[in-house]
Coordinates of C-alpha atoms in Angstrom, one line a residue:
M1 CA 31.2 8.1 -72.5
N2 CA 28.7 10.4 -70.7
L3 CA 25.8 8.5 -69.1
S4 CA 24.3 11.5 -67.2
A5 CA 20.8 11.1 -68.7
R6 CA 20.6 7.3 -68.8
F7 CA 18.2 6.5 -66.0
R8 CA 14.5 5.3 -65.9
T9 CA 12.8 3.2 -63.2
T10 CA 12.3 0.4 -64.5
H11 CA -2.6 -22.4 -60.9
H12 CA -8.8 -29.8 -58.3
S13 CA -9.5 -32.2 -56.0
A14 CA -6.0 -33.6 -55.5
A15 CA -4.8 -30.1 -54.8
I16 CA -7.5 -29.6 -52.2
A17 CA -6.4 -32.8 -50.3
V18 CA -2.8 -31.7 -50.3
A19 CA -3.7 -28.2 -49.2
V20 CA -5.7 -29.5 -46.3
I21 CA -2.9 -31.7 -45.1
L22 CA -0.4 -28.9 -45.3
L23 CA -2.6 -26.4 -43.6
M24 CA -3.2 -28.8 -40.7
L25 CA 0.6 -29.1 -40.2
S26 CA 1.4 -25.4 -40.2
G27 CA 0.7 -22.5 -37.8
C28 CA 0.4 -18.3 -37.7
G29 CA 3.2 -16.9 -35.5
Q30 CA 3.8 -14.3 -32.7
R31 CA 2.2 -11.0 -32.0
A32 CA 3.9 -8.7 -34.3
S33 CA 1.8 -10.7 -36.7
T34 CA -1.6 -12.5 -36.8
S35 CA -3.5 -15.8 -37.2
T36 CA -5.4 -17.9 -39.7
A37 CA -7.8 -20.8 -38.7
D38 CA -10.0 -22.3 -36.1
S39 CA -13.3 -23.9 -36.6
V40 CA -16.6 -24.0 -34.8
H41 CA -19.3 -26.1 -36.4
S42 CA -22.3 -26.3 -34.1
E43 CA -25.8 -25.2 -34.4
N44 CA -26.4 -24.4 -30.8
D45 CA -23.2 -24.6 -28.7
P46 CA -20.2 -22.6 -29.8
A47 CA -18.0 -24.7 -27.5
S48 CA -18.8 -27.8 -29.5
D49 CA -15.9 -30.3 -29.8
S50 CA -16.5 -30.8 -33.5
L51 CA -13.7 -28.5 -34.4
V52 CA -11.4 -28.9 -37.4
P53 CA -7.8 -28.0 -36.6
L54 CA -5.9 -25.9 -39.1
Q55 CA -2.7 -24.9 -37.6
H56 CA -1.3 -22.2 -39.9
D57 CA -3.3 -19.2 -38.7
E58 CA -2.1 -18.1 -35.3
K59 CA -0.8 -14.5 -35.4
P60 CA 2.7 -13.3 -34.8
A61 CA 3.4 -11.3 -31.7
A62 CA 3.7 -7.5 -31.6
A63 CA 7.1 -6.0 -31.5
T64 CA 7.9 -3.4 -28.9
S65 CA 11.3 -2.0 -29.9
S66 CA 11.3 1.4 -31.5
P67 CA 12.7 2.3 -35.0
E68 CA 15.8 4.1 -36.0
R69 CA 15.7 7.6 -37.3
S70 CA 15.8 7.9 -40.0
D71 CA 16.8 14.1 -66.8
D72 CA 14.3 11.0 -66.3
P73 CA 15.9 8.9 -63.5
L74 CA 14.3 5.5 -64.1
S75 CA 15.6 3.1 -66.6
E76 CA 14.7 0.1 -68.8
R77 CA 16.5 -3.2 -68.4
S78 CA 15.7 -4.5 -71.9
N79 CA 13.8 -3.7 -75.0
S80 CA 10.8 -5.6 -73.8
V81 CA 9.5 -2.7 -71.8
K82 CA 7.2 0.2 -72.5
P83 CA 6.4 3.3 -70.5
V84 CA 3.4 3.4 -68.2
A85 CA 1.6 6.7 -67.7
R86 CA 1.9 8.2 -64.3
D87 CA -0.6 10.5 -62.5
N88 CA 2.2 12.6 -61.1
P89 CA 4.1 14.2 -64.0
A90 CA 6.9 15.3 -61.7
A91 CA 7.5 11.7 -60.5
P92 CA 10.1 9.5 -62.3
E93 CA 8.8 7.5 -65.2
T94 CA 8.4 3.8 -64.7
L95 CA 8.4 0.9 -67.2
M96 CA 6.0 -1.9 -67.6
P97 CA 7.2 -5.2 -69.1
T98 CA 5.2 -5.9 -72.3
G99 CA 2.6 -8.7 -71.8
A100 CA 3.5 -9.3 -68.2
A101 CA -0.1 -9.6 -67.0
S102 CA -1.9 -10.6 -70.2
P103 CA -1.7 -14.4 -69.9
V104 CA -3.5 -14.4 -66.5
A105 CA -7.0 -14.3 -67.9
A106 CA -6.8 -17.9 -69.0
V107 CA -6.3 -19.1 -65.4
S108 CA -8.5 -16.7 -63.5
N109 CA -11.4 -18.0 -61.4
P110 CA -14.9 -18.2 -62.9
P111 CA -17.1 -15.1 -62.7
N112 CA -19.3 -14.6 -59.6
A113 CA -22.3 -16.2 -61.2
D114 CA -20.5 -19.5 -61.1
R115 CA -19.1 -19.2 -57.6
R116 CA -20.6 -19.5 -54.2
R117 CA -19.5 -18.6 -50.7
M118 CA -19.9 -21.1 -47.9
R119 CA -23.2 -21.1 -45.9
D120 CA -23.2 -19.2 -42.7
D121 CA -22.4 -21.8 -40.1
R122 CA -22.1 -19.6 -37.0
P123 CA -23.9 -20.9 -33.9
A124 CA -26.8 -18.8 -32.5
L125 CA -25.9 -16.5 -29.7
N126 CA -27.5 -17.1 -26.3
E127 CA -27.7 -13.5 -25.1
A128 CA -28.7 -14.4 -21.5
R129 CA -25.8 -16.7 -21.2
L130 CA -23.4 -14.1 -22.6
S131 CA -24.8 -11.4 -20.2
A132 CA -24.4 -13.7 -17.2
A133 CA -20.8 -14.2 -18.2
G134 CA -20.2 -10.5 -18.4
I135 CA -19.9 -10.4 -22.2
Q136 CA -21.4 -7.6 -24.3
I137 CA -22.6 -7.8 -27.9
Y138 CA -21.5 -5.0 -30.3
R139 CA -23.3 -5.2 -33.7
G140 CA -22.3 -4.0 -37.1
R141 CA -23.5 -4.9 -40.5
R142 CA -20.4 -7.1 -41.2
L143 CA -19.2 -7.9 -37.7
V144 CA -20.9 -9.0 -34.5
L145 CA -18.3 -8.5 -31.8
L146 CA -18.4 -10.2 -28.4
S147 CA -16.2 -8.8 -25.7
D148 CA -15.7 -8.4 -22.0
L149 CA -13.5 -5.4 -22.4
P150 CA -14.6 -1.8 -21.5
E151 CA -17.0 -0.3 -23.9
L152 CA -14.7 2.5 -25.0
Q153 CA -12.2 -0.1 -26.2
V154 CA -14.7 -2.0 -28.3
Q155 CA -17.6 0.1 -29.5
S156 CA -16.0 1.5 -32.6
L157 CA -14.6 -1.8 -33.9
P158 CA -17.7 -3.1 -35.8
A159 CA -17.9 0.1 -37.8
L160 CA -14.2 0.0 -38.6
A161 CA -14.7 -3.6 -39.9
D162 CA -17.7 -2.4 -42.0
R163 CA -15.3 0.1 -43.7
L164 CA -12.7 -2.5 -44.2
F165 CA -15.2 -4.8 -46.0
E166 CA -15.9 -2.0 -48.5
R167 CA -12.2 -1.6 -49.1
L168 CA -11.7 -5.4 -49.5
E169 CA -14.6 -5.6 -52.1
D170 CA -13.1 -2.7 -53.9
W171 CA -9.8 -4.4 -54.1
F172 CA -10.6 -8.1 -54.5
G173 CA -14.0 -7.6 -56.2
P174 CA -17.5 -8.3 -54.9
L175 CA -18.0 -11.5 -53.0
P176 CA -20.2 -14.2 -54.6
P177 CA -23.6 -15.1 -53.0
A178 CA -23.6 -17.6 -50.2
D179 CA -25.1 -21.1 -50.6
D180 CA -27.8 -20.3 -48.1
G181 CA -28.3 -16.7 -49.4
S182 CA -27.0 -15.1 -46.2
D183 CA -25.1 -11.8 -46.2
F184 CA -21.5 -11.7 -45.3
Q185 CA -21.2 -11.3 -41.5
L186 CA -18.7 -12.5 -39.0
T187 CA -18.8 -13.2 -35.3
G188 CA -15.7 -12.2 -33.5
C189 CA -14.6 -12.8 -29.9
L190 CA -12.3 -10.2 -28.4
I191 CA -11.2 -11.8 -25.2
G192 CA -10.0 -10.1 -22.0
D193 CA -10.7 -12.8 -19.4
Q194 CA -10.7 -16.2 -21.1
R195 CA -12.7 -17.8 -18.2
K196 CA -15.7 -15.7 -19.1
F197 CA -15.7 -17.0 -22.7
Q198 CA -15.3 -20.6 -21.5
Q199 CA -18.2 -20.1 -19.1
A200 CA -20.3 -18.8 -22.0
G201 CA -19.3 -21.7 -24.2
L202 CA -17.5 -19.5 -26.8
M203 CA -14.0 -20.8 -26.8
P204 CA -12.9 -23.3 -29.4
S205 CA -11.7 -26.7 -28.3
E206 CA -8.2 -27.1 -26.8
S207 CA -7.0 -28.7 -30.0
L208 CA -7.3 -25.2 -31.5
S209 CA -5.3 -23.4 -28.8
F210 CA -3.8 -20.1 -29.9
Q211 CA -1.7 -17.4 -28.5
H212 CA -3.0 -14.3 -30.2
G213 CA -5.7 -14.8 -32.8
R214 CA -7.4 -17.5 -35.0
H215 CA -10.2 -17.6 -37.5
W216 CA -12.4 -20.2 -39.0
N217 CA -15.1 -19.7 -41.7
Y218 CA -17.3 -16.8 -40.4
Q219 CA -15.8 -16.6 -36.9
F220 CA -12.6 -15.5 -35.2
W221 CA -11.2 -15.3 -31.7
M222 CA -8.5 -13.0 -30.4
F223 CA -6.9 -12.2 -27.1
N224 CA -6.8 -8.6 -26.2
P225 CA -3.5 -6.9 -27.1
A226 CA -2.1 -4.4 -24.7
D227 CA -2.0 -1.6 -27.3
D228 CA -5.0 0.1 -28.8
Y229 CA -3.5 0.2 -32.3
Y230 CA -2.6 -3.5 -32.3
R231 CA -6.1 -4.4 -31.0
R232 CA -7.6 -2.9 -34.1
H233 CA -4.8 -4.3 -36.3
L234 CA -5.3 -7.9 -35.1
L235 CA -9.1 -7.7 -35.5
L236 CA -8.7 -6.3 -39.1
H237 CA -6.1 -9.0 -39.9
E238 CA -8.6 -11.8 -38.8
F239 CA -11.4 -10.1 -40.6
T240 CA -9.4 -10.0 -43.8
H241 CA -8.6 -13.7 -43.5
C242 CA -12.3 -14.5 -43.2
F243 CA -13.1 -12.4 -46.3
M244 CA -10.3 -14.0 -48.4
T245 CA -11.2 -17.6 -47.4
C246 CA -15.0 -17.5 -47.3
E247 CA -15.4 -19.4 -50.6
S248 CA -13.2 -22.4 -49.5
G249 CA -13.0 -22.4 -45.7
M250 CA -9.2 -22.8 -45.8
V251 CA -9.3 -25.9 -48.1
D252 CA -8.2 -24.4 -51.4
I253 CA -6.6 -21.0 -51.0
P254 CA -3.6 -19.1 -52.4
P255 CA -0.2 -19.6 -50.8
L256 CA 0.3 -18.2 -47.3
W257 CA 2.8 -15.6 -48.4
Y258 CA -0.2 -13.9 -50.1
I259 CA -2.9 -14.9 -47.5
E260 CA -0.9 -13.6 -44.6
G261 CA 0.8 -10.8 -46.4
M262 CA -2.4 -9.3 -47.6
A263 CA -4.1 -9.7 -44.2
E264 CA -1.2 -7.8 -42.7
Y265 CA -1.3 -5.3 -45.5
F266 CA -5.0 -4.3 -45.0
A267 CA -4.7 -4.5 -41.2
T268 CA -2.0 -1.9 -41.2
H269 CA -4.2 1.2 -41.0
Q270 CA -5.1 4.6 -39.7
S271 CA -8.4 4.6 -38.0
G272 CA -9.4 8.1 -38.8
A273 CA -10.2 10.9 -36.4
G274 CA -13.3 13.1 -36.4
D275 CA -14.7 13.2 -39.9
S276 CA -11.6 11.7 -41.6
E277 CA -12.0 8.3 -43.2
P278 CA -10.0 5.2 -42.0
D279 CA -7.2 4.2 -44.4
F280 CA -6.1 0.6 -44.9
G281 CA -2.9 -0.8 -46.5
I282 CA -0.7 2.0 -45.4
L283 CA 3.0 2.1 -44.6
P284 CA 3.3 4.0 -41.3
D285 CA 5.1 7.3 -41.3
R286 CA 6.1 7.1 -37.6
F287 CA 6.3 4.7 -34.7
E288 CA 3.9 6.6 -32.4
G289 CA 0.3 5.6 -32.9
F290 CA 1.3 2.1 -34.3
E291 CA 2.4 0.6 -31.0
G292 CA 2.6 -3.2 -31.0
W293 CA 2.9 -3.6 -34.7
G294 CA 6.7 -3.3 -35.2
R295 CA 7.0 -4.8 -38.7
L296 CA 9.6 -2.3 -39.9
T297 CA 11.7 -2.6 -36.8
E298 CA 11.5 -6.4 -37.2
L299 CA 12.8 -6.2 -40.7
R300 CA 15.9 -4.3 -39.8
R301 CA 16.6 -5.8 -36.4
S302 CA 19.3 -8.2 -37.7
F303 CA 21.2 -5.6 -39.8
P304 CA 24.8 -4.9 -38.8
S305 CA 25.0 -2.0 -36.4
T306 CA 28.6 -1.0 -37.3
A307 CA 29.3 1.1 -40.4
V308 CA 32.0 -0.1 -42.8
R309 CA 34.3 2.2 -44.8
T310 CA 35.2 0.0 -47.8
S311 CA 33.4 -2.4 -50.1
S312 CA 36.0 -5.1 -49.0
D313 CA 34.6 -4.9 -45.4
A314 CA 30.9 -4.9 -46.4
V315 CA 29.2 -8.1 -45.6
P316 CA 25.9 -9.4 -47.1
L317 CA 22.8 -8.3 -45.3
P318 CA 20.7 -11.1 -43.7
I319 CA 17.7 -10.5 -46.1
E320 CA 15.7 -13.5 -47.3
P321 CA 15.8 -13.7 -51.1
L322 CA 12.5 -13.3 -52.9
D323 CA 12.0 -17.0 -53.6
Q324 CA 12.3 -17.8 -49.9
V325 CA 9.5 -15.3 -49.1
M326 CA 7.3 -15.8 -52.2
R327 CA 7.2 -19.5 -51.7
N328 CA 4.2 -21.8 -52.5
T329 CA 4.3 -24.0 -49.4
N330 CA 1.8 -23.6 -46.5
R331 CA 4.1 -25.3 -44.0
N332 CA 6.0 -23.7 -41.1
F333 CA 5.1 -20.2 -42.0
D334 CA 6.6 -17.4 -39.9
L335 CA 7.5 -14.6 -42.3
Y336 CA 4.8 -12.1 -41.3
A337 CA 6.9 -9.0 -41.6
Q338 CA 8.5 -10.1 -44.8
T339 CA 5.3 -11.0 -46.5
W340 CA 3.7 -7.7 -45.4
A341 CA 6.7 -5.9 -46.9
L342 CA 6.5 -7.9 -50.2
C343 CA 2.8 -7.3 -50.6
W344 CA 3.3 -3.6 -49.9
L345 CA 6.0 -3.5 -52.6
L346 CA 3.8 -5.4 -55.1
N347 CA 0.8 -3.2 -54.4
H348 CA 2.6 0.2 -54.6
H349 CA 5.4 -0.1 -57.1
P350 CA 4.1 1.3 -60.4
V351 CA 5.4 -1.7 -62.4
Y352 CA 4.5 -4.5 -60.1
S353 CA 1.1 -3.2 -59.0
E354 CA -0.1 -3.3 -62.6
A355 CA 1.6 -6.6 -63.4
F356 CA 0.2 -8.4 -60.3
R357 CA -3.2 -6.9 -60.3
P358 CA -4.9 -10.0 -61.9
L359 CA -4.1 -12.0 -58.7
R360 CA -6.8 -10.0 -56.9
R361 CA -9.5 -11.9 -58.6
I362 CA -8.1 -15.4 -58.1
R363 CA -9.3 -17.2 -55.0
T364 CA -8.0 -20.8 -55.4
R365 CA -4.6 -22.2 -55.0
L366 CA -3.4 -23.8 -58.2
P367 CA -4.9 -21.1 -60.5
F368 CA -3.2 -18.5 -58.3
I369 CA 0.2 -20.2 -58.4
E370 CA 0.0 -20.6 -62.2
A371 CA -1.0 -17.0 -62.7
A372 CA 1.7 -15.7 -60.3
E373 CA 4.4 -17.7 -62.1
Q374 CA 3.3 -16.3 -65.5
I375 CA 3.5 -12.8 -64.1
R376 CA 6.9 -13.3 -62.3
Q377 CA 8.8 -14.8 -65.2
P378 CA 9.5 -11.7 -67.2
L379 CA 10.0 -9.7 -64.0
E380 CA 12.0 -12.3 -62.0
T381 CA 15.5 -10.8 -61.9
Q382 CA 14.5 -7.2 -61.5
L383 CA 11.9 -8.0 -58.8
A384 CA 14.4 -10.1 -56.9
V385 CA 16.9 -7.2 -56.9
D386 CA 14.3 -4.6 -56.1
W387 CA 13.1 -6.7 -53.2
L388 CA 16.7 -6.6 -51.7
L389 CA 17.0 -2.9 -52.2
F390 CA 13.5 -2.2 -50.8
R391 CA 14.3 -4.3 -47.7
E392 CA 17.6 -2.5 -47.2
T393 CA 16.1 1.0 -47.3
V394 CA 12.4 0.7 -46.1
R395 CA 11.5 2.5 -42.9
E396 CA 8.7 4.6 -41.5
G397 CA 7.7 7.3 -44.0
F398 CA 9.1 5.5 -47.1
D399 CA 8.5 7.8 -50.1
P400 CA 7.3 5.8 -53.1
Q401 CA 7.7 8.7 -55.5
R402 CA 11.5 8.9 -54.8
C403 CA 12.7 5.7 -53.2
F404 CA 11.9 2.7 -55.4
P405 CA 15.1 1.5 -57.0
V406 CA 16.2 3.2 -60.3
H407 CA 17.6 0.9 -62.8
A408 CA 20.3 1.8 -65.4
Q409 CA 19.4 1.7 -69.1
K410 CA 22.9 0.3 -70.0
T411 CA 25.6 -1.7 -68.3
F412 CA 29.3 -1.6 -68.6
T413 CA 32.2 -3.6 -67.3
V414 CA 35.5 -2.9 -65.7
A415 CA 37.1 -3.7 -69.0
D416 CA 35.0 -1.0 -70.6
C417 CA 36.1 1.5 -68.0
R418 CA 39.8 0.7 -68.8
Q419 CA 39.2 1.6 -72.4
Q420 CA 37.2 4.8 -71.6
T421 CA 36.1 6.3 -68.3
Q422 CA 32.4 6.3 -67.6
V423 CA 30.7 9.4 -66.4
L424 CA 27.2 9.5 -64.9
K425 CA 25.1 11.6 -62.5
I426 CA 23.1 10.4 -59.5
R427 CA 20.3 12.5 -58.0
S428 CA 20.4 13.4 -54.4
D429 CA 16.6 13.3 -54.1
L430 CA 16.4 9.7 -55.1
D431 CA 17.3 6.5 -53.2
W432 CA 19.2 3.6 -54.7
Q433 CA 20.3 4.3 -58.3
E434 CA 22.0 1.6 -60.4
S435 CA 25.3 2.9 -61.7
G436 CA 25.4 0.4 -64.6
L437 CA 28.8 -1.0 -63.5
V438 CA 28.9 -4.8 -63.5
L439 CA 31.9 -6.4 -61.8
K440 CA 33.2 -9.9 -61.6
A441 CA 34.1 -11.3 -58.2
G442 CA 37.5 -9.9 -57.2
E443 CA 37.6 -7.1 -59.7
T444 CA 38.5 -3.6 -58.6
V445 CA 37.7 -0.2 -60.0
R446 CA 38.2 3.4 -58.9
I447 CA 35.3 5.8 -58.5
V448 CA 35.6 9.5 -58.0
C449 CA 32.6 11.8 -57.0
E450 CA 32.2 15.5 -57.4
G451 CA 29.5 18.1 -57.0
R452 CA 27.5 20.2 -54.5
Y453 CA 23.9 19.5 -53.6
V454 CA 21.3 20.2 -51.0
V455 CA 20.5 17.6 -48.3
N456 CA 18.0 19.6 -46.2
H457 CA 15.6 22.2 -47.5
E458 CA 13.6 22.6 -44.2
T459 CA 15.3 25.6 -42.7
T460 CA 18.6 26.8 -43.9
D461 CA 19.8 24.8 -46.9
W462 CA 22.5 22.3 -46.0
T463 CA 24.9 22.1 -48.9
S464 CA 26.9 18.9 -49.1
E465 CA 29.7 17.6 -51.2
P466 CA 30.4 13.8 -51.7
Q467 CA 32.0 13.4 -48.3
G468 CA 28.7 14.4 -46.6
V469 CA 28.0 16.8 -43.8
S470 CA 28.9 15.7 -40.3
I471 CA 26.2 17.7 -38.5
E472 CA 24.0 14.6 -38.8
Y473 CA 24.7 10.8 -39.3
E474 CA 22.6 8.0 -40.7
R475 CA 23.7 4.3 -40.3
G476 CA 27.1 5.6 -39.2
F477 CA 27.8 7.7 -42.3
P478 CA 27.5 11.5 -42.6
L479 CA 24.3 12.8 -44.1
G480 CA 24.7 13.2 -47.8
Q481 CA 27.9 11.2 -48.2
V482 CA 28.0 9.1 -51.4
V483 CA 27.5 5.5 -50.3
G484 CA 27.1 2.2 -52.3
V485 CA 25.9 -1.3 -52.1
L486 CA 26.5 -4.3 -54.3
T487 CA 23.9 -6.8 -55.5
D488 CA 24.5 -10.0 -57.2
P489 CA 22.9 -10.6 -60.7
A490 CA 20.3 -13.1 -59.4
G491 CA 19.1 -10.9 -56.6
R492 CA 20.1 -13.2 -53.8
Q493 CA 22.7 -11.0 -52.0
I494 CA 23.1 -7.4 -51.1
T495 CA 26.0 -5.9 -49.1
Q496 CA 25.6 -3.5 -46.3
R497 CA 26.3 0.1 -47.2
F498 CA 29.9 1.2 -47.6
S499 CA 31.5 4.6 -47.9
I500 CA 32.6 6.1 -51.2
G501 CA 32.7 9.9 -50.5
R502 CA 35.0 11.8 -52.8
G503 CA 36.5 8.6 -54.1
A504 CA 37.1 4.9 -53.4
D505 CA 38.4 1.7 -54.8
I506 CA 35.4 -0.7 -55.2
V507 CA 36.3 -4.4 -54.8
A508 CA 33.6 -6.9 -55.7
P509 CA 33.2 -9.8 -53.2
F510 CA 31.0 -11.6 -55.7
D511 CA 29.7 -11.0 -59.2
A512 CA 27.8 -7.7 -58.6
S513 CA 26.2 -4.5 -59.7
L514 CA 27.0 -1.3 -58.0
W515 CA 24.2 1.0 -56.6
L516 CA 24.7 4.5 -55.4
Q517 CA 22.9 7.2 -53.3
T518 CA 23.7 10.2 -51.2
N519 CA 23.3 8.9 -47.7
D520 CA 20.0 9.5 -46.0
T521 CA 16.8 7.8 -44.9
C522 CA 13.9 7.1 -47.3
D523 CA 11.6 9.5 -45.5
H524 CA 13.8 12.5 -46.1
R525 CA 14.4 12.4 -49.8
H526 CA 12.0 15.3 -50.4
R527 CA 14.5 17.5 -48.6
H528 CA 17.2 16.9 -51.2
S529 CA 18.1 18.5 -54.6
G530 CA 21.0 18.5 -56.9
T531 CA 23.2 15.9 -58.5
V532 CA 26.6 14.2 -58.0
T533 CA 28.9 13.6 -61.0
V534 CA 30.5 10.1 -60.7
T535 CA 33.5 9.1 -62.8
I536 CA 34.3 5.4 -62.9
G537 CA 37.6 4.0 -64.2
Q538 CA 40.1 6.8 -63.6

C-alpha cells in the first residue's frame, strides 16, 4: 500500500466570590515572567493602606541562560474537517474542524453598549513631592510613567505602551466606556531606588510586596530589570494585564493560563528601530536582543542532554500535558513559559487560531470557561498531541509555515504491516510528520528508510541520506538523519528523539503513534528539500 501522498496538516455572583478567594491565595512568579495585581485606592495619597491584596500577579524572573543552536503534507484526522484557505499557496494546507467555533456566540459577553469599564481610581500626582524625591514624570496618552531611572532608559516607554494599546484593541476589540467617562490611561511606577518611591508615597502597602511587578486597576509597579529588553517586556506585560482586567478589577476574569499567557504573548516584542513599527506577540528568532526573557530556554531546560540510539532507550520528555497547562484554577500559578507557548500556538496555528478566536471578545470567567470547553472538545486529542510536539521542537526562529505537526490521513497497525508493507514519504523541509503507524505497548516493527535529499541550501548543497551528515549535529544526531518520537493516543506522553537512520526496529514503550522527521532545528527547515521513502513492516 503506497501512502506517499497521504498527508495534510490537520462559561454570576457566586463565581465572583470564588474567583476573589482564589486570586487572593495565588501569586505571579519569578523574573522570566511577570505579575498581576496590587491595589491603591486613595484619592490623595498613593501610599494609602487601603490596599486589596491579590496574590496571583507577581511576575516570573528573567532567565539568563542561552539557547541551544539550533504532494500536500497536512492531513485530516476524521471526516469532520474541511479545508481552510491559506494566504500562502505554497504553504501546507490546514484543516478546520467543522463547527468548532460556532457554539461560542451563545456564551459571549454582551456588546460594549451594555458593558462598562471601572472608574479611574488613580490618586492625583503631587508633582512637587515627586520632584523632591528625584522621580520624573513621562506622559503618554495611555501611560503616565513615574521613574527615577536615567531619561534614556524611560523616555520611549509611554509611546511604546500607546502602540501596544492599539494592538490590544485590534485583537480584543475596543474597550467599553468607563463609568466616570474617563479615557483609558494607566499610571506606572518604574522603580530604581525603592526608597525614593517610599518617600514620595508611591509604594503599595507591605501586604502587597512583590519581587518584580504587580498591577491593580489602572496602576502598576515594577522594579527595574537589569536588561533593556526585559524592562520593556515587563512594562508591556503589566500594561496588558491592566487592559484585560479593567472591566472587573481582578474579580471576574478568565483563567490565569489565558490572563498570564496573553500578557506574556503581547509583551514579547520587537521595539522597532528608526521608522520601523514595534511588533508585539512575536516568537524571537534569536537570543541576542531579548536578554532577560528566556522563555524558550526555560521550556527545554529539563530535556535530557544525552541522545539515545533506539526507541527502547527513549524516555518520556518532562512536558506538562495540555490539561495541566490549560487549567481553570487561579491557585498556585507558575507556568509562565508554558502558558506563553500555549497562547503562541493557539494564536498562530492555522486551525487553532480560527477556532479559539471567539475567546478574544469574552472578558469574564464562567463564559470564558464554557466557550473554551466548547471549542476544545472537537479538537482535544489533536491539540494535546500537537502541544507535545510543539514543545519538543520549538526554539528561536520557529517556522510556522513548515514546523507545525503534520497529521496522517490514515492509520495502520503492526498487524496491517504484517499483511502488507506500508510505504510512505516524509518531506525533509517539514518538521514532525505522523507516519500513520499505531503500536500497542510492547509491539515491535521494522522501518527502512531510503533516499537522497538536501539539508542545506545556503552555500553548497549538502546532500544527505537517511543516516545524516556528520559535518553538523543537532541534539546529538547527525544533521538530516531520520529520527522519530512516539506519542500516546491521549497526548500525555512524548518520548525523546531516537535514531532511525537507514533502518531500525521500533519498540513501543506504551500505546503510541510514530512521528518522523529528518533531524534539524525548526529554524532551518527552509534550507531543506527532497523526500525520504519509508517502508514499514519489512
